[in-house]
Amino acid sequence: MRRLRILLFALCLLPTLAAAAETAPQVGQMAPGFKLQDQNGHWKSLAQYRGEKDRRGDAASRSG
Protein backbone atom coordinates (compact mmCIF):
# COMPACT_ATOMS: atom_id res chain seq x y z
CA MET A 1 0.00 0.00 0.00
CA ARG A 2 2.83 2.39 0.86
CA ARG A 3 4.53 1.75 -2.48
CA LEU A 4 1.29 2.46 -4.29
CA ARG A 5 0.97 5.82 -2.54
CA ILE A 6 4.53 6.72 -3.44
CA LEU A 7 3.97 5.72 -7.05
CA LEU A 8 0.76 7.76 -7.30
CA PHE A 9 2.46 10.76 -5.71
CA ALA A 10 5.36 10.52 -8.16
CA LEU A 11 3.02 10.23 -11.12
CA CYS A 12 1.14 13.35 -10.01
CA LEU A 13 4.36 15.25 -9.42
CA LEU A 14 6.06 14.51 -12.76
CA PRO A 15 3.97 16.91 -14.94
CA THR A 16 4.58 19.72 -12.46
CA LEU A 17 8.33 19.17 -12.47
CA ALA A 18 8.44 18.94 -16.26
CA ALA A 19 6.54 22.21 -16.64
CA ALA A 20 8.83 23.96 -14.15
CA ALA A 21 11.92 22.74 -15.99
CA GLU A 22 10.63 24.11 -19.30
CA THR A 23 9.88 27.58 -17.91
CA ALA A 24 12.98 27.94 -15.72
CA PRO A 25 15.56 30.44 -16.98
CA GLN A 26 18.77 28.98 -18.33
CA VAL A 27 22.24 29.92 -17.15
CA GLY A 28 23.23 33.22 -18.74
CA GLN A 29 19.66 34.42 -19.31
CA MET A 30 18.19 37.38 -17.48
CA ALA A 31 16.16 36.51 -14.42
CA PRO A 32 12.39 36.92 -14.76
CA GLY A 33 10.92 40.03 -13.18
CA PHE A 34 9.23 39.72 -9.81
CA LYS A 35 8.21 41.79 -6.79
CA LEU A 36 8.64 40.96 -3.10
CA GLN A 37 7.70 42.78 0.06
CA ASP A 38 10.57 43.60 2.43
CA GLN A 39 10.47 43.41 6.23
CA ASN A 40 9.20 47.01 6.41
CA GLY A 41 6.28 46.38 4.07
CA HIS A 42 7.81 48.14 1.05
CA TRP A 43 7.60 46.48 -2.35
CA LYS A 44 10.89 45.83 -4.12
CA SER A 45 11.25 44.65 -7.70
CA LEU A 46 14.19 43.07 -9.42
CA ALA A 47 14.05 45.79 -12.09
CA GLN A 48 14.90 48.41 -9.44
CA TYR A 49 18.38 46.93 -9.12
CA ARG A 50 19.18 46.34 -12.80
CA GLY A 51 22.65 47.60 -13.65
CA GLU A 52 23.79 47.98 -10.05
CA LYS A 53 26.80 46.18 -8.69
CA ASP A 54 26.63 43.73 -5.80
CA ARG A 55 25.39 45.75 -2.83
CA ARG A 56 27.19 43.55 -0.30
CA GLY A 57 30.62 44.72 -1.43
CA ASP A 58 33.70 42.72 -0.51
CA ALA A 59 32.78 42.29 3.16
CA ALA A 60 31.09 38.96 2.44
CA SER A 61 34.25 37.55 0.85
CA ARG A 62 36.48 38.79 3.70
CA SER A 63 34.39 37.29 6.49
CA GLY A 64 35.29 33.92 7.94
Tab-separated table of N, CA, C and O in Angstrom:
chain	number	residue	atom	x	y	z
A	1	MET	N	0.825	-1.199	0.000
A	1	MET	CA	0.000	0.000	0.000
A	1	MET	C	0.878	1.275	0.000
A	1	MET	O	0.557	2.229	-0.667
A	2	ARG	N	1.945	1.220	0.778
A	2	ARG	CA	2.834	2.386	0.861
A	2	ARG	C	3.482	2.646	-0.499
A	2	ARG	O	3.625	3.788	-0.923
A	3	ARG	N	3.905	1.594	-1.172
A	3	ARG	CA	4.534	1.746	-2.481
A	3	ARG	C	3.554	2.334	-3.493
A	3	ARG	O	3.934	3.131	-4.348
A	4	LEU	N	2.302	1.934	-3.388
A	4	LEU	CA	1.290	2.460	-4.287
A	4	LEU	C	1.099	3.955	-4.079
A	4	LEU	O	1.001	4.716	-5.034
A	5	ARG	N	1.087	4.379	-2.837
A	5	ARG	CA	0.966	5.818	-2.539
A	5	ARG	C	2.145	6.596	-3.101
A	5	ARG	O	1.985	7.665	-3.677
A	6	ILE	N	3.336	6.050	-2.929
A	6	ILE	CA	4.532	6.724	-3.437
A	6	ILE	C	4.488	6.804	-4.961
A	6	ILE	O	4.802	7.837	-5.552
A	7	LEU	N	4.077	5.733	-5.596
A	7	LEU	CA	3.970	5.716	-7.046
A	7	LEU	C	2.947	6.732	-7.542
A	7	LEU	O	3.207	7.489	-8.475
A	8	LEU	N	1.792	6.792	-6.902
A	8	LEU	CA	0.764	7.760	-7.299
A	8	LEU	C	1.239	9.193	-7.085
A	8	LEU	O	1.010	10.064	-7.914
A	9	PHE	N	1.917	9.425	-5.982
A	9	PHE	CA	2.461	10.756	-5.711
A	9	PHE	C	3.467	11.154	-6.791
A	9	PHE	O	3.433	12.267	-7.308
A	10	ALA	N	4.353	10.234	-7.139
A	10	ALA	CA	5.359	10.518	-8.159
A	10	ALA	C	4.707	10.793	-9.510
A	10	ALA	O	5.131	11.697	-10.233
A	11	LEU	N	3.697	10.028	-9.847
A	11	LEU	CA	3.015	10.233	-11.121
A	11	LEU	C	2.303	11.582	-11.175
A	11	LEU	O	2.229	12.205	-12.229
A	12	CYS	N	1.796	12.033	-10.059
A	12	CYS	CA	1.139	13.346	-10.008
A	12	CYS	C	2.157	14.476	-10.041
A	12	CYS	O	1.880	15.558	-10.540
A	13	LEU	N	3.329	14.222	-9.519
A	13	LEU	CA	4.356	15.251	-9.420
A	13	LEU	C	5.127	15.453	-10.724
A	13	LEU	O	5.594	16.557	-11.008
A	14	LEU	N	5.258	14.432	-11.535
A	14	LEU	CA	6.056	14.511	-12.756
A	14	LEU	C	5.627	15.627	-13.711
A	14	LEU	O	6.485	16.376	-14.188
A	15	PRO	N	4.338	15.804	-14.022
A	15	PRO	CA	3.973	16.905	-14.937
A	15	PRO	C	4.338	18.277	-14.385
A	15	PRO	O	4.749	19.165	-15.129
A	16	THR	N	4.231	18.438	-13.078
A	16	THR	CA	4.576	19.716	-12.460
A	16	THR	C	6.071	19.991	-12.607
A	16	THR	O	6.482	21.100	-12.942
A	17	LEU	N	6.884	18.993	-12.344
A	17	LEU	CA	8.332	19.170	-12.471
A	17	LEU	C	8.744	19.419	-13.911
A	17	LEU	O	9.636	20.231	-14.179
A	18	ALA	N	8.107	18.742	-14.844
A	18	ALA	CA	8.435	18.938	-16.255
A	18	ALA	C	8.081	20.353	-16.704
A	18	ALA	O	8.851	20.989	-17.427
A	19	ALA	N	6.942	20.851	-16.266
A	19	ALA	CA	6.542	22.213	-16.637
A	19	ALA	C	7.491	23.236	-16.039
A	19	ALA	O	7.849	24.223	-16.682
A	20	ALA	N	7.910	23.026	-14.802
A	20	ALA	CA	8.831	23.957	-14.149
A	20	ALA	C	10.183	23.964	-14.856
A	20	ALA	O	10.800	25.013	-15.004
A	21	ALA	N	10.631	22.823	-15.301
A	21	ALA	CA	11.924	22.744	-15.989
A	21	ALA	C	11.880	23.468	-17.329
A	21	ALA	O	12.859	24.061	-17.751
A	22	GLU	N	10.743	23.442	-18.004
A	22	GLU	CA	10.627	24.113	-19.295
A	22	GLU	C	10.601	25.624	-19.154
A	22	GLU	O	11.083	26.336	-20.018
A	23	THR	N	10.032	26.140	-18.069
A	23	THR	CA	9.884	27.579	-17.905
A	23	THR	C	11.027	28.207	-17.114
A	23	THR	O	11.108	29.418	-17.033
A	24	ALA	N	11.884	27.401	-16.522
A	24	ALA	CA	12.980	27.935	-15.716
A	24	ALA	C	13.995	28.631	-16.619
A	24	ALA	O	14.282	28.151	-17.715
A	25	PRO	N	14.537	29.776	-16.174
A	25	PRO	CA	15.558	30.444	-16.978
A	25	PRO	C	16.828	29.597	-17.047
A	25	PRO	O	17.149	28.878	-16.121
A	26	GLN	N	17.516	29.703	-18.137
A	26	GLN	CA	18.767	28.978	-18.331
A	26	GLN	C	19.926	29.839	-17.852
A	26	GLN	O	19.816	31.058	-17.742
A	27	VAL	N	21.042	29.202	-17.587
A	27	VAL	CA	22.241	29.924	-17.149
A	27	VAL	C	22.619	30.930	-18.217
A	27	VAL	O	22.649	30.612	-19.406
A	28	GLY	N	22.849	32.164	-17.814
A	28	GLY	CA	23.227	33.222	-18.741
A	28	GLY	C	22.061	34.084	-19.180
A	28	GLY	O	22.265	35.166	-19.702
A	29	GLN	N	20.829	33.616	-18.970
A	29	GLN	CA	19.657	34.421	-19.312
A	29	GLN	C	19.351	35.387	-18.176
A	29	GLN	O	19.733	35.163	-17.037
A	30	MET	N	18.631	36.446	-18.512
A	30	MET	CA	18.194	37.381	-17.483
A	30	MET	C	17.141	36.712	-16.612
A	30	MET	O	16.337	35.904	-17.079
A	31	ALA	N	17.148	37.037	-15.349
A	31	ALA	CA	16.156	36.505	-14.419
A	31	ALA	C	14.796	37.113	-14.737
A	31	ALA	O	14.709	38.270	-15.156
A	32	PRO	N	13.729	36.371	-14.529
A	32	PRO	CA	12.395	36.921	-14.763
A	32	PRO	C	12.081	37.994	-13.723
A	32	PRO	O	12.581	37.946	-12.602
A	33	GLY	N	11.278	38.966	-14.108
A	33	GLY	CA	10.918	40.029	-13.182
A	33	GLY	C	9.979	39.527	-12.098
A	33	GLY	O	9.152	38.651	-12.326
A	34	PHE	N	10.136	40.060	-10.902
A	34	PHE	CA	9.228	39.718	-9.808
A	34	PHE	C	9.273	40.817	-8.765
A	34	PHE	O	10.174	41.649	-8.755
A	35	LYS	N	8.279	40.834	-7.890
A	35	LYS	CA	8.213	41.787	-6.786
A	35	LYS	C	8.088	41.016	-5.479
A	35	LYS	O	7.404	40.002	-5.410
A	36	LEU	N	8.739	41.523	-4.441
A	36	LEU	CA	8.636	40.961	-3.100
A	36	LEU	C	8.494	42.103	-2.109
A	36	LEU	O	8.957	43.213	-2.335
A	37	GLN	N	7.871	41.793	-0.985
A	37	GLN	CA	7.702	42.784	0.062
A	37	GLN	C	8.817	42.613	1.085
A	37	GLN	O	9.092	41.494	1.532
A	38	ASP	N	9.492	43.709	1.451
A	38	ASP	CA	10.571	43.605	2.428
A	38	ASP	C	10.009	43.593	3.849
A	38	ASP	O	8.798	43.644	4.055
A	39	GLN	N	10.895	43.520	4.838
A	39	GLN	CA	10.469	43.410	6.230
A	39	GLN	C	9.751	44.654	6.734
A	39	GLN	O	9.075	44.605	7.751
A	40	ASN	N	9.873	45.769	6.014
A	40	ASN	CA	9.200	47.010	6.405
A	40	ASN	C	7.900	47.236	5.644
A	40	ASN	O	7.267	48.274	5.782
A	41	GLY	N	7.528	46.270	4.808
A	41	GLY	CA	6.280	46.380	4.071
A	41	GLY	C	6.391	47.096	2.738
A	41	GLY	O	5.393	47.302	2.070
A	42	HIS	N	7.604	47.471	2.334
A	42	HIS	CA	7.806	48.144	1.052
A	42	HIS	C	8.008	47.107	-0.039
A	42	HIS	O	8.673	46.100	0.159
A	43	TRP	N	7.466	47.386	-1.212
A	43	TRP	CA	7.600	46.476	-2.346
A	43	TRP	C	8.885	46.763	-3.087
A	43	TRP	O	9.202	47.914	-3.375
A	44	LYS	N	9.639	45.734	-3.369
A	44	LYS	CA	10.891	45.833	-4.121
A	44	LYS	C	10.769	44.946	-5.358
A	44	LYS	O	10.230	43.851	-5.297
A	45	SER	N	11.268	45.449	-6.478
A	45	SER	CA	11.248	44.648	-7.702
A	45	SER	C	12.673	44.435	-8.182
A	45	SER	O	13.570	45.236	-7.896
A	46	LEU	N	12.872	43.368	-8.900
A	46	LEU	CA	14.190	43.070	-9.423
A	46	LEU	C	14.653	44.168	-10.382
A	46	LEU	O	15.821	44.519	-10.426
A	47	ALA	N	13.714	44.750	-11.115
A	47	ALA	CA	14.045	45.792	-12.089
A	47	ALA	C	14.658	47.028	-11.423
A	47	ALA	O	15.428	47.753	-12.055
A	48	GLN	N	14.337	47.261	-10.156
A	48	GLN	CA	14.897	48.410	-9.439
A	48	GLN	C	16.421	48.335	-9.353
A	48	GLN	O	17.092	49.348	-9.249
A	49	TYR	N	16.954	47.123	-9.355
A	49	TYR	CA	18.378	46.934	-9.124
A	49	TYR	C	19.153	46.604	-10.392
A	49	TYR	O	20.342	46.328	-10.337
A	50	ARG	N	18.506	46.651	-11.538
A	50	ARG	CA	19.177	46.345	-12.798
A	50	ARG	C	20.326	47.322	-13.026
A	50	ARG	O	20.184	48.520	-12.881
A	51	GLY	N	21.481	46.779	-13.359
A	51	GLY	CA	22.647	47.603	-13.655
A	51	GLY	C	23.486	47.954	-12.448
A	51	GLY	O	24.591	48.467	-12.592
A	52	GLU	N	23.011	47.678	-11.242
A	52	GLU	CA	23.790	47.980	-10.046
A	52	GLU	C	24.763	46.846	-9.762
A	52	GLU	O	24.525	45.701	-10.102
A	53	LYS	N	25.849	47.194	-9.095
A	53	LYS	CA	26.805	46.178	-8.686
A	53	LYS	C	26.303	45.517	-7.411
A	53	LYS	O	25.370	45.994	-6.768
A	54	ASP	N	26.970	44.452	-7.017
A	54	ASP	CA	26.626	43.733	-5.796
A	54	ASP	C	26.636	44.696	-4.619
A	54	ASP	O	27.631	45.367	-4.353
A	55	ARG	N	25.520	44.786	-3.921
A	55	ARG	CA	25.386	45.752	-2.832
A	55	ARG	C	26.093	45.316	-1.565
A	55	ARG	O	26.273	46.091	-0.646
A	56	ARG	N	26.532	44.049	-1.499
A	56	ARG	CA	27.191	43.553	-0.303
A	56	ARG	C	28.651	43.975	-0.259
A	56	ARG	O	29.274	43.948	0.790
A	57	GLY	N	29.217	44.330	-1.379
A	57	GLY	CA	30.620	44.723	-1.430
A	57	GLY	C	31.526	43.525	-1.195
A	57	GLY	O	31.146	42.387	-1.417
A	58	ASP	N	32.734	43.789	-0.734
A	58	ASP	CA	33.703	42.716	-0.509
A	58	ASP	C	33.651	42.178	0.900
A	58	ASP	O	34.371	41.244	1.223
A	59	ALA	N	32.845	42.742	1.773
A	59	ALA	CA	32.783	42.290	3.158
A	59	ALA	C	32.408	40.825	3.253
A	59	ALA	O	32.912	40.098	4.109
A	60	ALA	N	31.520	40.363	2.384
A	60	ALA	CA	31.093	38.961	2.435
A	60	ALA	C	32.260	38.032	2.114
A	60	ALA	O	32.368	36.955	2.690
A	61	SER	N	33.128	38.427	1.202
A	61	SER	CA	34.246	37.546	0.847
A	61	SER	C	35.356	37.595	1.889
A	61	SER	O	36.111	36.665	2.023
A	62	ARG	N	35.443	38.675	2.669
A	62	ARG	CA	36.482	38.788	3.704
A	62	ARG	C	36.103	38.060	4.975
A	62	ARG	O	36.955	37.672	5.738
A	63	SER	N	34.796	37.886	5.223
A	63	SER	CA	34.388	37.293	6.491
A	63	SER	C	34.661	35.798	6.479
A	63	SER	O	34.502	35.126	5.478
A	64	GLY	N	35.075	35.287	7.613
A	64	GLY	CA	35.287	33.923	7.938
A	64	GLY	C	35.830	33.000	7.041
A	64	GLY	O	36.046	31.948	6.929
